[in-house]
Amino acid sequence: MMKPSFKLQLIGGILLIAGLISVLLMQNKPLGDYGNYYYGARIAMSGENILTEVYDSRAFNTNVQEAGEANFFLNHCTVTPQTILFYVPFALIPGATLSKSVFGIFSLLVFVFAFIRFAARYFPDPDWRTYLLTVAGLLTIHYNIQLGQSWLLVTALVMLAFLKSEKAPVISGLFFAIAILLKLSPAFLLLIFISRREWKPVFATIVFFALFTLGFGLLFNAAFQSLNEFYSHSLMRISGGYFSDPYSSSFQSFIVLLRKLVVHDDVLNTTAWWSGSERSVQFINLIFTGTLMFLIAGSWNQNTGLFARVRILLLFLLLTSGYTSSYSFVIILPFLLSKEDTLSLIKIALYAIVFLAPSRLFDGTNPFLEEYKMWVMLTILIAETFPAFSFRIIRLEQAAIVGMFLIFFCMKSLNSPETLPMTYYKPEVINSDYVTGAYFRNDSLNYIINENGTFRLKNLVMKPGFNGAGWISRNNEAYKLNHVNVILIAERNDELLVLSDYRRGPGLFHLYSLPKTDFIRLKTE
């Protein structure tokens, strides 16, 4: 490994100083996503049942409040269970804020170390493009540190995995396995090695990930049950774009645009342009995904460089994931800088927009404009694929691309395709994003809502004749209707009042009305 030049050391210094400033700025700020990781690991370490105390959002928030935290809402249901294993060392640190600072500094140092080594290998003599893109990427680094997100560390692990893939494929597999432990999407980068017929890193990744999963299952209470819950139910919905608010322009992707246009929601999306079903959204999205796959498969030929392949694959994942956030863009940054693959000024400008522009810049305008970053990424993907496009010979790499499309197809087809027969219960009154608990007594409903991180208790007089099931706050049995959680609160003739995470990310509940006959039918399917 050649010694980093002064220019690279300067870039490393810029990254380090900017990152440390972000660490200082995050003091006395909300925990953000890091609260999920920190408290999830702490509860698991205490011997509590992970399934009922971590992967039940109502119980999880109750546990966090009992630990002394207040006025913010957490949801661990969308986090890969094995992630708990990684965060155990950080959960040993007393105090969530201190732990978040330590994690931020650790992630930053590993990222800068990996970035400099990666740069010394692939772009040892940086020019003005390198400086410009590095500065543009500082904002994504800031978002990761501020929120306590792990994409900074994931990006570092991916860089190290590529560096070690030729001379130390087993170590490369270890780095990839840890990255996949933190975020599942880096698993698709293994297609790069499959396309190059480099099997050792692929097999090593599979073995290490299996060992991590087994270790997690043996160490923690109800860990295997939480794995089954996540991979059998939650992941099905996350892959279909149901991460939190599936209509939010915080997530810049095609399926979010489709839902805004087609699927009406009395609370989250009251201005849909057409009246369509979730099945129609999934069908159109699969056509869009298949079209992108055709472009990618045709551009992955022998003349396509490593960095270009990685960029194309990452852009595809970002466009089709359904929950593309600003902090995840950092993973593209190292693969924009290559002595063999110089980007044009137009591409640099487009990537800078992706890095720097706020996702919600055009909120409140129209759906096409609200998802403007999606259009920018699509433009970049077309620009990256067209020059190398050739579909005359089917090679292994093209077969791998088709295989990836089949994986996406299976994941999305397993997601609930039909609209469930549920309607909001009094959406004109109960119109907050999340309802975290409910109590029914004497024709009166007390319910807890979360508004901007603050929990509030409210009351609603109901129709006479309802029979209540008691206080719904934690560990009450949740029925699965097409992977959707449904908890019974009260009933009146054929009408059921339920708490459900229908049309939201797993674990994010609201009050719905559901016909009893439909509930019985769906429960037995």
Coordinates of C-alpha atoms in Angstrom, one line a residue:
M1 CA 0.0 0.0 0.0
M2 CA 1.6 3.3 -1.1
K3 CA 2.0 6.1 1.4
P4 CA -0.8 8.7 1.1
S5 CA 0.3 11.9 -0.6
F6 CA 0.1 15.3 1.1
K7 CA -3.1 16.0 -0.9
L8 CA -4.7 12.9 0.5
Q9 CA -3.6 13.8 4.0
L10 CA -5.2 17.2 3.5
I11 CA -8.5 15.6 2.4
G12 CA -8.3 13.3 5.4
G13 CA -7.8 16.3 7.6
I14 CA -10.8 18.1 6.1
L15 CA -13.0 15.0 6.8
L16 CA -11.7 14.7 10.3
I17 CA -12.1 18.3 11.3
A18 CA -15.6 18.6 9.8
G19 CA -16.6 15.3 11.5
L20 CA -15.4 16.4 14.9
I21 CA -17.3 19.7 14.5
S22 CA -20.4 17.6 13.9
V23 CA -19.7 15.6 17.0
L24 CA -19.5 18.9 19.0
L25 CA -22.7 20.3 17.5
M26 CA -24.7 17.2 18.3
Q27 CA -24.2 17.6 22.1
N28 CA -27.5 18.3 23.9
K29 CA -29.4 17.4 20.8
P30 CA -32.0 14.6 20.5
L31 CA -30.6 11.1 20.3
G32 CA -32.1 10.5 16.9
D33 CA -31.8 7.0 15.4
Y34 CA -29.0 6.1 17.8
G35 CA -31.6 5.7 20.6
N36 CA -32.9 2.6 18.9
Y37 CA -29.4 1.0 18.7
Y38 CA -28.3 2.0 22.2
Y39 CA -31.5 1.1 24.1
G40 CA -32.1 -2.0 22.0
A41 CA -28.7 -3.4 23.0
R42 CA -29.1 -2.4 26.7
I43 CA -32.4 -4.0 27.0
A44 CA -31.1 -7.2 25.3
M45 CA -28.1 -7.2 27.6
S46 CA -30.4 -7.1 30.7
G47 CA -31.8 -10.4 29.7
E48 CA -35.3 -9.1 28.8
N49 CA -37.3 -10.8 26.0
I50 CA -36.2 -9.0 22.8
L51 CA -39.4 -9.8 20.9
T52 CA -41.7 -8.3 23.5
E53 CA -39.5 -5.6 25.0
V54 CA -37.6 -4.3 21.9
Y55 CA -39.6 -5.4 18.9
D56 CA -42.8 -4.1 20.3
S57 CA -42.7 -0.3 19.8
R58 CA -45.1 0.4 22.7
A59 CA -43.1 -1.7 25.2
F60 CA -39.8 -0.4 23.8
N61 CA -40.8 3.3 24.3
T62 CA -42.1 2.5 27.8
N63 CA -38.7 0.9 28.7
V64 CA -36.9 3.9 27.3
Q65 CA -39.0 6.3 29.3
E66 CA -38.4 4.2 32.4
A67 CA -34.7 4.6 31.8
G68 CA -35.1 8.4 32.2
E69 CA -35.5 9.5 28.5
A70 CA -38.5 11.5 27.5
N71 CA -40.1 13.5 24.7
F72 CA -38.9 11.5 21.7
F73 CA -40.3 8.5 19.9
L74 CA -38.2 5.4 19.0
N75 CA -39.0 2.3 16.9
H76 CA -36.7 -0.7 16.7
C77 CA -39.0 -2.8 14.5
T78 CA -37.2 -1.7 11.3
V79 CA -33.7 -2.5 12.7
T80 CA -32.0 -5.8 11.8
P81 CA -32.0 -7.9 15.0
Q82 CA -28.3 -9.0 14.6
T83 CA -27.4 -5.3 14.8
I84 CA -27.8 -5.6 18.6
L85 CA -24.7 -7.7 18.7
F86 CA -22.6 -5.0 17.3
Y87 CA -23.8 -2.2 19.6
V88 CA -23.2 -4.1 22.8
P89 CA -19.8 -2.5 23.5
F90 CA -21.3 1.0 23.0
A91 CA -24.3 0.1 25.2
L92 CA -21.9 -0.6 28.0
I93 CA -21.1 3.2 28.1
P94 CA -23.3 4.8 30.8
G95 CA -25.4 7.6 29.3
A96 CA -26.9 7.5 25.8
T97 CA -25.5 10.9 24.8
L98 CA -21.9 10.0 25.8
S99 CA -22.3 6.7 24.0
K100 CA -23.5 8.4 20.8
S101 CA -20.5 10.7 20.9
V102 CA -18.1 7.8 21.3
F103 CA -19.8 6.0 18.5
G104 CA -19.7 9.1 16.3
I105 CA -16.0 9.6 16.9
F106 CA -15.3 5.8 16.3
S107 CA -17.2 5.8 13.1
L108 CA -15.5 9.0 11.9
L109 CA -12.0 7.7 12.6
V110 CA -12.6 4.4 10.9
F111 CA -14.2 6.2 7.9
V112 CA -11.2 8.6 7.5
F113 CA -8.7 5.7 7.9
A114 CA -10.5 3.6 5.3
F115 CA -11.0 6.6 3.0
I116 CA -7.3 7.5 2.9
R117 CA -6.2 3.9 2.3
F118 CA -8.9 3.5 -0.4
A119 CA -7.8 6.8 -2.0
A120 CA -4.1 5.9 -2.0
R121 CA -5.1 2.8 -4.0
Y122 CA -7.6 4.1 -6.5
F123 CA -7.0 7.9 -6.8
P124 CA -3.5 8.7 -5.3
D125 CA -3.3 12.1 -7.0
P126 CA -6.5 13.9 -6.3
D127 CA -7.5 16.9 -8.4
W128 CA -10.1 19.7 -8.0
R129 CA -12.9 17.2 -8.7
T130 CA -11.8 15.2 -5.6
Y131 CA -11.9 18.2 -3.4
L132 CA -15.2 19.4 -4.7
L133 CA -17.0 16.1 -4.2
T134 CA -15.4 15.6 -0.8
V135 CA -16.7 19.0 0.4
A136 CA -20.1 18.2 -1.1
G137 CA -20.2 14.9 0.8
L138 CA -19.5 16.5 4.1
L139 CA -23.2 17.2 4.7
T140 CA -24.0 13.4 4.5
I141 CA -21.3 12.8 7.0
H142 CA -22.8 15.4 9.2
Y143 CA -26.2 13.8 9.0
N144 CA -24.8 10.4 10.0
I145 CA -23.1 11.8 13.1
Q146 CA -26.0 14.0 14.1
L147 CA -28.5 11.2 13.9
G148 CA -26.2 8.5 15.2
Q149 CA -26.6 6.6 12.0
S150 CA -24.3 3.8 10.9
W151 CA -23.9 4.5 7.2
L152 CA -20.5 6.2 7.8
L153 CA -19.2 3.0 9.4
V154 CA -20.9 0.8 6.7
T155 CA -19.2 2.8 4.0
A156 CA -15.8 2.4 5.7
L157 CA -16.3 -1.4 6.0
V158 CA -17.3 -1.6 2.3
M159 CA -14.1 0.3 1.3
L160 CA -11.9 -2.0 3.4
A161 CA -13.7 -5.0 2.0
F162 CA -12.8 -4.0 -1.6
L163 CA -9.2 -3.2 -0.6
K164 CA -8.8 -6.7 0.9
S165 CA -10.8 -8.7 -1.7
E166 CA -7.8 -9.8 -3.8
K167 CA -5.0 -10.6 -1.3
A168 CA -7.2 -11.3 1.8
P169 CA -10.6 -12.5 0.7
V170 CA -11.5 -13.9 4.1
I171 CA -10.9 -10.6 5.8
S172 CA -12.9 -8.9 3.0
G173 CA -15.8 -11.3 3.8
L174 CA -15.5 -10.3 7.5
F175 CA -15.8 -6.6 6.7
F176 CA -18.7 -7.2 4.3
A177 CA -20.5 -9.4 6.9
I178 CA -20.2 -6.6 9.6
A179 CA -21.5 -4.1 7.0
I180 CA -24.5 -6.3 6.2
L181 CA -25.0 -6.8 10.0
L182 CA -25.6 -3.0 10.3
K183 CA -27.5 -2.5 7.0
L184 CA -28.8 -5.3 4.8
S185 CA -28.4 -3.5 1.4
P186 CA -24.6 -3.8 1.2
A187 CA -25.3 -7.5 0.5
F188 CA -26.1 -6.6 -3.1
L189 CA -22.6 -5.3 -3.6
L190 CA -21.5 -9.0 -3.5
L191 CA -22.9 -9.1 -7.1
I192 CA -19.7 -7.1 -8.0
F193 CA -17.6 -10.1 -7.0
I194 CA -19.9 -12.6 -8.6
S195 CA -19.7 -10.7 -11.8
R196 CA -15.9 -10.9 -11.6
R197 CA -16.0 -14.6 -10.6
E198 CA -14.3 -13.9 -7.3
W199 CA -16.1 -16.4 -5.0
K200 CA -13.9 -16.4 -1.9
P201 CA -15.2 -13.0 -0.5
V202 CA -18.7 -14.1 -1.3
F203 CA -18.5 -17.4 0.6
A204 CA -16.5 -15.8 3.5
T205 CA -19.3 -13.2 3.9
I206 CA -22.0 -15.8 4.0
V207 CA -20.1 -17.8 6.6
F208 CA -19.3 -14.8 8.9
F209 CA -22.9 -13.5 8.6
A210 CA -24.2 -16.9 9.6
L211 CA -21.8 -17.1 12.6
F212 CA -22.9 -13.6 13.7
T213 CA -26.5 -14.6 13.4
L214 CA -26.0 -17.8 15.4
G215 CA -24.0 -16.0 18.1
F216 CA -26.8 -13.4 18.4
G217 CA -29.4 -16.2 18.6
L218 CA -27.5 -18.0 21.4
L219 CA -26.6 -15.0 23.5
F220 CA -29.9 -13.1 23.9
N221 CA -33.4 -14.0 25.2
A222 CA -35.9 -14.7 22.4
A223 CA -33.4 -13.7 19.8
F224 CA -34.4 -16.5 17.4
Q225 CA -38.1 -15.4 17.7
S226 CA -37.1 -11.8 16.9
L227 CA -35.2 -13.0 13.8
N228 CA -38.3 -14.9 12.7
E229 CA -40.5 -11.8 13.3
F230 CA -38.2 -9.5 11.4
Y231 CA -37.4 -11.7 8.4
S232 CA -40.9 -13.3 8.1
H233 CA -43.0 -10.1 8.5
S234 CA -41.2 -6.8 9.0
L235 CA -38.7 -7.2 6.2
M236 CA -41.6 -8.0 3.8
R237 CA -43.1 -4.7 4.4
I238 CA -39.9 -2.7 4.5
S239 CA -38.9 -4.1 1.1
G240 CA -42.2 -2.7 -0.2
G241 CA -41.4 0.8 1.0
Y242 CA -43.2 0.7 4.4
F243 CA -40.4 2.0 6.6
S244 CA -42.1 4.8 8.6
D245 CA -44.3 7.3 6.7
P246 CA -44.5 5.7 3.2
Y247 CA -45.6 9.1 1.7
S248 CA -42.9 11.3 3.1
S249 CA -40.6 13.2 0.7
S250 CA -37.8 12.5 3.2
F251 CA -37.6 9.3 1.2
Q252 CA -36.7 10.0 -2.4
S253 CA -37.7 7.1 -4.5
F254 CA -40.1 6.0 -7.3
I255 CA -42.5 4.0 -5.1
V256 CA -43.0 6.9 -2.8
L257 CA -44.0 9.0 -5.8
L258 CA -46.4 6.3 -6.9
R259 CA -48.1 6.1 -3.5
K260 CA -48.5 9.9 -3.4
L261 CA -50.2 9.9 -6.8
V262 CA -52.3 6.7 -6.4
V263 CA -53.0 5.6 -2.8
H264 CA -55.3 7.9 -0.8
D265 CA -54.8 8.0 3.0
D266 CA -57.2 9.9 5.3
V267 CA -54.3 11.0 7.5
L268 CA -51.0 10.7 5.6
N269 CA -52.0 11.4 2.0
T270 CA -55.3 13.2 1.6
T271 CA -54.5 14.7 -1.8
A272 CA -53.8 11.6 -4.0
W273 CA -54.3 12.4 -7.7
W274 CA -56.0 9.1 -8.5
S275 CA -57.8 6.4 -6.5
G276 CA -55.7 3.2 -6.9
S277 CA -54.6 0.2 -4.8
E278 CA -51.4 -1.0 -3.3
R279 CA -51.3 -3.8 -5.9
S280 CA -51.3 -1.3 -8.7
V281 CA -48.4 0.6 -7.1
Q282 CA -46.4 -2.6 -6.7
F283 CA -47.1 -3.6 -10.3
I284 CA -46.0 -0.2 -11.8
N285 CA -43.0 -0.2 -9.5
L286 CA -41.9 -3.6 -10.8
I287 CA -42.1 -2.4 -14.4
F288 CA -39.9 0.6 -13.4
T289 CA -37.5 -1.8 -11.5
G290 CA -37.4 -4.2 -14.5
T291 CA -36.6 -1.3 -16.9
L292 CA -33.7 -0.2 -14.7
M293 CA -32.5 -3.8 -14.5
F294 CA -32.5 -3.9 -18.3
L295 CA -30.3 -0.7 -18.4
I296 CA -28.0 -2.0 -15.8
A297 CA -27.6 -5.5 -17.2
G298 CA -26.8 -4.1 -20.6
S299 CA -24.2 -1.7 -19.2
W300 CA -22.3 -4.2 -17.1
N301 CA -19.9 -5.5 -19.7
Q302 CA -16.2 -6.1 -19.8
N303 CA -15.5 -2.4 -20.6
T304 CA -17.3 -1.2 -17.5
G305 CA -14.9 -0.3 -14.7
L306 CA -15.2 -1.3 -11.0
F307 CA -16.2 2.1 -9.8
A308 CA -18.8 2.6 -12.5
R309 CA -20.4 -0.8 -11.7
V310 CA -20.6 0.0 -8.0
R311 CA -22.1 3.5 -8.7
I312 CA -24.7 2.0 -11.0
L313 CA -25.7 -0.7 -8.5
L314 CA -25.9 1.8 -5.6
L315 CA -28.0 4.2 -7.6
F316 CA -30.4 1.4 -8.5
L317 CA -30.7 0.5 -4.8
L318 CA -31.3 4.1 -3.8
L319 CA -34.0 4.6 -6.5
T320 CA -35.9 1.4 -5.6
S321 CA -35.5 1.0 -1.9
G322 CA -38.6 3.1 -0.7
Y323 CA -36.7 4.6 2.2
T324 CA -33.7 6.5 0.7
S325 CA -32.5 9.1 3.2
S326 CA -29.9 11.8 2.8
Y327 CA -27.5 10.1 5.2
S328 CA -27.3 6.9 3.1
F329 CA -25.8 8.9 0.1
V330 CA -22.4 8.8 1.8
I331 CA -21.8 5.2 0.5
I332 CA -21.5 6.6 -3.1
L333 CA -18.9 9.1 -2.2
P334 CA -15.7 6.9 -2.4
F335 CA -16.7 5.5 -5.8
L336 CA -17.0 8.9 -7.4
L337 CA -13.2 9.4 -7.2
S338 CA -11.1 7.3 -9.6
K339 CA -8.1 7.9 -11.8
E340 CA -9.5 5.4 -14.3
D341 CA -13.1 6.8 -14.4
T342 CA -13.1 10.6 -14.4
L343 CA -16.6 12.1 -14.0
S344 CA -17.8 14.9 -16.3
L345 CA -18.6 18.3 -14.8
I346 CA -22.3 17.7 -15.4
K347 CA -22.2 14.5 -13.4
I348 CA -20.3 16.1 -10.6
A349 CA -22.9 18.9 -10.4
L350 CA -25.7 16.3 -10.3
Y351 CA -24.0 14.3 -7.6
A352 CA -23.4 17.5 -5.6
I353 CA -27.2 18.2 -5.8
V354 CA -27.9 14.7 -4.4
F355 CA -25.4 15.3 -1.5
L356 CA -26.3 18.9 -0.6
A357 CA -29.9 19.7 -1.5
P358 CA -32.5 19.1 1.3
S359 CA -34.8 16.2 0.6
R360 CA -37.9 18.1 1.6
L361 CA -37.0 21.3 -0.3
F362 CA -40.3 21.2 -2.3
D363 CA -42.7 19.9 0.3
G364 CA -46.2 21.1 -0.3
T365 CA -45.8 21.7 -4.0
N366 CA -46.7 18.6 -6.1
P367 CA -45.6 14.9 -5.9
F368 CA -43.4 15.1 -9.0
L369 CA -41.5 18.0 -7.6
E370 CA -41.4 16.8 -4.0
E371 CA -39.4 13.7 -5.2
Y372 CA -37.0 15.8 -7.2
K373 CA -33.9 14.0 -6.0
M374 CA -35.3 10.8 -7.4
W375 CA -35.3 12.5 -10.9
V376 CA -31.7 13.7 -10.4
M377 CA -30.6 10.1 -9.4
L378 CA -32.5 8.7 -12.4
T379 CA -30.8 11.1 -14.7
I380 CA -27.4 10.1 -13.3
L381 CA -28.2 6.4 -13.7
I382 CA -29.2 6.9 -17.4
A383 CA -26.0 8.9 -18.0
E384 CA -23.9 6.2 -16.3
T385 CA -25.5 3.3 -18.2
F386 CA -26.1 4.5 -21.8
P387 CA -22.4 4.9 -22.9
A388 CA -21.6 1.3 -22.0
F389 CA -24.9 -0.2 -23.0
S390 CA -24.7 -3.5 -25.0
F391 CA -27.0 -6.4 -24.8
R392 CA -25.6 -8.6 -27.6
I393 CA -24.0 -11.2 -25.3
I394 CA -25.4 -12.6 -22.0
R395 CA -22.5 -12.9 -19.6
L396 CA -22.3 -14.0 -16.0
E397 CA -22.6 -10.5 -14.7
Q398 CA -25.8 -9.9 -16.7
A399 CA -27.2 -13.2 -15.3
A400 CA -26.3 -11.9 -11.8
I401 CA -28.2 -8.7 -12.4
V402 CA -31.3 -10.7 -13.5
G403 CA -30.9 -12.8 -10.3
M404 CA -30.9 -9.6 -8.2
F405 CA -34.1 -8.5 -10.0
L406 CA -35.7 -11.9 -9.1
I407 CA -34.8 -11.3 -5.4
F408 CA -36.5 -7.9 -5.5
F409 CA -39.5 -9.4 -7.3
C410 CA -39.9 -12.1 -4.6
M411 CA -39.5 -9.7 -1.7
K412 CA -42.1 -7.3 -3.1
S413 CA -44.6 -10.0 -4.2
L414 CA -44.5 -11.4 -0.6
N415 CA -45.5 -8.0 0.7
S416 CA -49.2 -7.5 1.3
P417 CA -50.6 -6.8 -2.2
E418 CA -54.2 -6.1 -1.4
T419 CA -55.8 -3.3 0.6
L420 CA -57.1 -4.5 3.9
P421 CA -60.7 -3.7 4.9
M422 CA -59.6 -1.2 7.6
T423 CA -60.6 2.5 7.9
Y424 CA -59.3 5.1 10.3
Y425 CA -61.4 5.5 13.4
K426 CA -62.5 9.2 13.4
P427 CA -59.5 10.6 11.3
E428 CA -61.0 14.1 11.6
V429 CA -60.2 13.9 15.3
I430 CA -57.4 11.4 15.7
N431 CA -55.1 12.7 13.0
S432 CA -51.6 12.5 14.5
D433 CA -49.0 10.3 12.9
Y434 CA -48.9 7.6 15.6
V435 CA -51.1 6.3 18.4
T436 CA -49.0 4.4 21.0
G437 CA -51.7 3.3 23.4
A438 CA -55.5 3.2 24.1
Y439 CA -57.8 2.6 27.0
F440 CA -61.6 2.0 26.7
R441 CA -64.0 2.5 29.5
N442 CA -67.7 3.5 29.9
D443 CA -68.0 4.5 26.2
S444 CA -64.9 6.7 26.5
L445 CA -61.6 6.1 24.7
N446 CA -58.4 7.4 26.2
Y447 CA -55.5 7.3 23.7
I448 CA -51.9 8.3 23.7
I449 CA -50.5 10.1 20.6
N450 CA -47.0 11.1 19.7
E451 CA -46.6 14.7 18.4
N452 CA -43.1 15.9 17.5
G453 CA -41.6 13.4 20.0
T454 CA -44.0 14.3 22.9
F455 CA -46.5 11.8 24.2
R456 CA -50.0 13.3 24.9
L457 CA -53.0 11.6 26.5
K458 CA -56.4 12.5 24.9
N459 CA -60.0 11.5 25.3
L460 CA -62.8 10.7 22.9
V461 CA -66.4 9.9 23.6
M462 CA -67.5 6.8 21.5
K463 CA -70.7 5.3 20.3
P464 CA -72.7 3.4 23.0
G465 CA -72.4 -0.4 22.9
F466 CA -68.6 -0.9 22.6
N467 CA -67.1 -3.6 24.9
G468 CA -63.5 -2.7 25.7
A469 CA -60.5 -5.0 26.0
G470 CA -58.6 -2.9 28.5
W471 CA -55.4 -0.8 28.4
I472 CA -53.3 -1.4 25.3
S473 CA -49.8 -0.3 26.1
R474 CA -47.4 -3.2 25.8
N475 CA -47.1 -6.9 25.1
N476 CA -50.8 -7.4 24.1
E477 CA -51.2 -10.1 21.5
A478 CA -50.9 -8.8 18.0
Y479 CA -52.5 -10.7 15.2
K480 CA -50.9 -10.8 11.8
L481 CA -53.1 -9.9 8.8
N482 CA -50.9 -10.0 5.7
H483 CA -47.8 -9.1 7.8
V484 CA -49.7 -6.2 9.4
N485 CA -50.0 -6.1 13.2
V486 CA -53.5 -5.8 14.5
I487 CA -54.4 -5.5 18.3
L488 CA -58.0 -5.6 19.5
I489 CA -59.2 -2.8 21.7
A490 CA -63.0 -3.0 21.6
E491 CA -66.0 -4.4 19.7
R492 CA -69.5 -3.3 18.9
N493 CA -71.7 -5.7 16.9
D494 CA -69.7 -6.4 13.7
E495 CA -67.3 -3.5 14.2
L496 CA -63.9 -3.9 15.8
L497 CA -61.8 -1.0 17.1
V498 CA -58.1 -2.0 16.6
L499 CA -54.6 -0.6 17.0
S500 CA -52.7 -1.4 13.8
D501 CA -49.5 -0.4 11.9
Y502 CA -51.4 -0.7 8.6
R503 CA -50.0 1.6 5.9
R504 CA -47.1 2.5 8.1
G505 CA -43.8 1.1 9.0
P506 CA -43.8 -2.0 11.3
G507 CA -44.5 -0.9 14.9
L508 CA -46.1 2.5 14.0
F509 CA -49.7 2.2 15.1
H510 CA -53.0 4.1 14.6
L511 CA -56.6 3.5 15.5
Y512 CA -58.7 1.7 12.9
S513 CA -62.2 0.3 12.5
L514 CA -62.3 -3.3 11.1
P515 CA -65.4 -5.5 10.3
K516 CA -65.3 -8.5 12.6
T517 CA -66.2 -10.9 9.9
D518 CA -63.2 -9.7 7.8
F519 CA -60.9 -10.0 10.8
I520 CA -62.0 -13.6 11.4
R521 CA -61.5 -14.4 7.7
L522 CA -58.1 -12.8 7.4
K523 CA -56.9 -14.3 10.7
T524 CA -57.5 -17.8 9.5
E525 CA -55.8 -17.3 6.1

